[in-house]
Amino acid sequence: MKYLVSLLIALTSFVSSANLVKKGEFVQKDNAYPMVKLTTTMGDIVVELDRRKAPITVNNFLGYVVDGGYEDTVFHRVEHDAEQERDFVIQGGGYDKKYDGAYMGPEIPNESGNGLKNDMYTIAMAYQDRKPHSATRQFFFNMNDNDHLNPGREWGFAVFGYVTEGTETLDKIMRVETGCHDKLGWCFVPKEPVVILKAQVLEPAQ
């Protein structure tokens, strides 16, 4: 019986994640620029998504949002570029408060050639092991003009929107103390977890 319950839970999770992009397609389907608000333990962030230039990426992100997939996840990466002595990225969406990996939907195609650049305060998809078509749920905010993340002779990181409100929240997160994390094995993890409490699609302005 215990095995059967576990199997049913796994199958439910698989079906849910496989339908994420489809779910996203029907979220304000006639709105080319849907808005999403992230409520965090350090303040709110509002992003405007660009469905015209990054339709698959936006629908995938919206699928996780309406599925509740980003709630109670953390920003696990707050990284500075030590060589350039400048801020770099804030990344999240992939781990819960215990730093266990959250469920992942199917990998999506890379839309980095859409003309949107990895400029400061834009939101982009993170890839697994830098493989160009391996994005699932993790995203990051550019905290500088990161030209080297744009496509060139190689694939870049797909930007799919920009921050319209809450840049001061991102600036505060950028200043948190970070350190090495035994479980993750990285040294840019906030010592005090920064949690996404809620992610919601905002109603379009009338």
Coordinates of C-alpha atoms in Angstrom, one line a residue:
M1 CA 0.0 0.0 0.0
K2 CA 2.8 2.4 0.9
Y3 CA 4.5 1.7 -2.4
L4 CA 1.2 2.3 -4.3
V5 CA 0.7 5.7 -2.5
S6 CA 4.2 6.7 -3.4
L7 CA 3.7 5.7 -7.0
L8 CA 0.5 7.7 -7.3
I9 CA 2.1 10.8 -5.8
A10 CA 5.0 10.4 -8.3
L11 CA 2.6 10.0 -11.2
T12 CA 0.5 13.0 -10.1
S13 CA 3.7 15.1 -9.9
F14 CA 4.8 14.0 -13.4
V15 CA 1.5 14.8 -15.0
S16 CA 1.4 18.2 -13.3
S17 CA 4.9 19.1 -14.4
A18 CA 4.4 17.9 -17.9
N19 CA 1.4 20.2 -18.3
L20 CA 3.1 23.3 -17.0
V21 CA 3.8 25.0 -20.4
K22 CA 0.2 24.2 -21.5
K23 CA -1.1 25.6 -18.2
G24 CA 0.9 28.8 -18.9
E25 CA -0.5 29.2 -22.4
F26 CA -4.0 29.7 -20.9
V27 CA -2.9 32.3 -18.3
Q28 CA -4.2 35.6 -19.6
K29 CA -3.7 34.1 -23.1
D30 CA -4.5 37.3 -24.9
N31 CA -2.1 39.3 -22.8
A32 CA 1.3 39.6 -24.4
Y33 CA 2.9 41.1 -21.3
P34 CA 1.6 39.4 -18.2
M35 CA 2.8 40.7 -14.8
V36 CA 3.9 38.5 -11.9
K37 CA 4.4 39.6 -8.3
L38 CA 6.9 37.7 -6.1
T39 CA 6.3 38.3 -2.4
T40 CA 9.6 37.6 -0.5
T41 CA 10.8 37.8 3.0
M42 CA 12.7 40.9 2.0
G43 CA 10.0 42.7 0.0
D44 CA 8.0 42.5 -3.2
I45 CA 9.3 42.1 -6.8
V46 CA 7.0 42.7 -9.9
V47 CA 8.1 41.5 -13.3
E48 CA 6.6 42.2 -16.7
L49 CA 7.0 39.1 -18.9
D50 CA 7.5 39.3 -22.7
R51 CA 5.3 36.7 -24.4
R52 CA 6.0 38.1 -27.9
K53 CA 9.7 37.5 -27.7
A54 CA 9.9 34.5 -25.4
P55 CA 6.5 32.7 -25.6
I56 CA 7.7 29.2 -24.5
T57 CA 9.8 30.6 -21.6
V58 CA 7.0 32.9 -20.4
N59 CA 4.4 30.2 -20.5
N60 CA 6.7 27.7 -18.7
F61 CA 7.3 30.3 -15.9
L62 CA 3.6 31.1 -15.7
G63 CA 2.8 27.4 -15.4
Y64 CA 5.0 27.1 -12.3
V65 CA 3.5 30.3 -10.9
V66 CA -0.2 29.1 -11.2
D67 CA 0.8 25.7 -10.0
G68 CA 2.2 27.2 -6.8
G69 CA 5.6 25.8 -7.7
Y70 CA 7.6 28.9 -6.5
E71 CA 6.0 29.3 -3.2
D72 CA 8.3 28.6 -0.2
T73 CA 11.3 28.3 -2.4
V74 CA 14.5 30.2 -1.8
F75 CA 17.0 32.4 -3.6
H76 CA 19.9 30.1 -3.3
R77 CA 22.5 32.1 -5.2
V78 CA 23.5 35.7 -4.6
E79 CA 26.7 36.1 -6.5
H80 CA 29.2 38.9 -7.0
D81 CA 31.8 38.9 -9.8
A82 CA 34.9 39.1 -7.7
E83 CA 37.2 39.7 -10.7
Q84 CA 35.2 42.6 -12.0
E85 CA 34.3 43.8 -8.5
R86 CA 30.6 44.1 -9.4
D87 CA 27.3 42.5 -8.7
F88 CA 26.3 39.5 -10.9
V89 CA 23.0 37.6 -10.3
I90 CA 20.3 36.5 -7.9
Q91 CA 19.1 33.0 -8.7
G92 CA 16.2 31.1 -7.3
G93 CA 13.1 28.9 -7.9
G94 CA 14.8 25.5 -7.6
Y95 CA 15.0 24.7 -3.9
D96 CA 12.7 24.7 -0.9
K97 CA 13.5 26.1 2.5
K98 CA 15.3 22.9 3.4
Y99 CA 17.4 23.2 0.2
D100 CA 15.9 20.1 -1.3
G101 CA 15.3 20.3 -5.0
A102 CA 11.8 21.1 -6.1
Y103 CA 10.0 19.1 -8.8
M104 CA 11.0 19.9 -12.3
G105 CA 8.9 20.0 -15.4
P106 CA 10.2 19.2 -18.9
E107 CA 13.2 21.0 -20.3
I108 CA 12.3 23.8 -22.6
P109 CA 14.0 25.2 -25.8
N110 CA 16.5 28.0 -25.5
E111 CA 15.0 31.3 -26.6
S112 CA 18.1 33.4 -26.0
G113 CA 18.2 34.7 -29.6
N114 CA 15.0 36.7 -29.1
G115 CA 16.7 40.1 -29.0
L116 CA 16.3 40.6 -25.2
K117 CA 19.6 41.3 -23.4
N118 CA 20.9 40.2 -20.0
D119 CA 20.8 43.8 -18.8
M120 CA 20.4 44.9 -15.2
Y121 CA 17.1 44.1 -13.5
T122 CA 16.0 41.6 -16.3
I123 CA 14.8 38.1 -15.5
A124 CA 16.3 35.1 -17.4
M125 CA 16.3 31.3 -17.2
A126 CA 19.0 29.3 -15.6
Y127 CA 20.3 26.1 -17.3
Q128 CA 21.5 22.9 -15.8
D129 CA 25.3 22.5 -16.2
R130 CA 25.1 25.3 -18.8
K131 CA 23.5 23.0 -21.3
P132 CA 21.5 25.4 -23.6
H133 CA 18.2 23.5 -23.8
S134 CA 18.0 22.3 -20.2
A135 CA 16.0 25.1 -18.4
T136 CA 13.1 23.9 -16.3
R137 CA 12.2 26.1 -13.3
Q138 CA 15.2 28.0 -12.0
F139 CA 15.5 31.7 -13.0
F140 CA 17.8 34.6 -12.1
F141 CA 17.7 38.3 -12.0
N142 CA 20.6 40.1 -13.7
M143 CA 22.1 42.5 -11.2
N144 CA 24.4 44.2 -13.7
D145 CA 24.6 44.4 -17.5
N146 CA 25.9 40.9 -18.1
D147 CA 26.8 41.1 -21.7
H148 CA 28.7 37.8 -21.6
L149 CA 25.5 35.9 -20.9
N150 CA 24.0 37.1 -24.2
P151 CA 24.1 34.8 -27.3
G152 CA 27.0 35.0 -29.7
R153 CA 28.9 32.1 -31.2
E154 CA 27.4 30.1 -28.4
W155 CA 23.9 29.9 -26.9
G156 CA 23.1 32.5 -24.3
F157 CA 20.7 32.7 -21.3
A158 CA 17.1 33.5 -22.4
V159 CA 15.8 36.8 -21.0
F160 CA 12.0 36.8 -20.8
G161 CA 11.0 39.9 -18.8
Y162 CA 12.2 42.8 -16.7
V163 CA 11.5 44.2 -13.2
T164 CA 8.9 47.0 -13.1
E165 CA 8.7 47.3 -9.3
G166 CA 11.0 46.1 -6.4
T167 CA 14.5 46.9 -7.7
E168 CA 15.1 48.1 -4.1
T169 CA 14.2 44.6 -2.9
L170 CA 16.7 43.0 -5.2
D171 CA 19.3 45.5 -4.1
K172 CA 18.7 44.5 -0.5
I173 CA 19.0 40.8 -1.3
M174 CA 22.2 41.5 -3.1
R175 CA 23.7 42.9 0.1
V176 CA 22.9 39.8 2.3
E177 CA 25.7 37.9 3.9
T178 CA 26.5 34.7 2.0
G179 CA 28.7 31.7 2.7
C180 CA 29.4 28.1 1.8
H181 CA 26.5 25.7 2.1
D182 CA 27.3 22.1 3.1
K183 CA 24.3 20.6 1.4
L184 CA 24.6 22.5 -1.9
G185 CA 28.3 22.7 -2.0
W186 CA 28.3 26.3 -3.1
C187 CA 29.8 29.4 -1.5
F188 CA 27.3 32.1 -2.6
V189 CA 24.3 30.9 -0.6
P190 CA 22.6 33.5 1.8
K191 CA 23.3 32.6 5.4
E192 CA 19.7 33.7 6.3
P193 CA 17.3 32.2 3.7
V194 CA 15.6 34.6 1.5
V195 CA 12.2 33.0 0.8
I196 CA 9.6 33.5 -2.0
L197 CA 6.4 33.4 0.1
K198 CA 4.0 33.8 -2.8
A199 CA 4.0 34.1 -6.6
Q200 CA 0.9 35.4 -8.3
V201 CA -0.2 36.7 -11.7
L202 CA -1.5 40.2 -11.5
E203 CA -4.7 41.3 -13.2
P204 CA -4.0 43.5 -16.3
A205 CA -4.4 47.3 -15.8
Q206 CA -7.8 48.5 -17.1

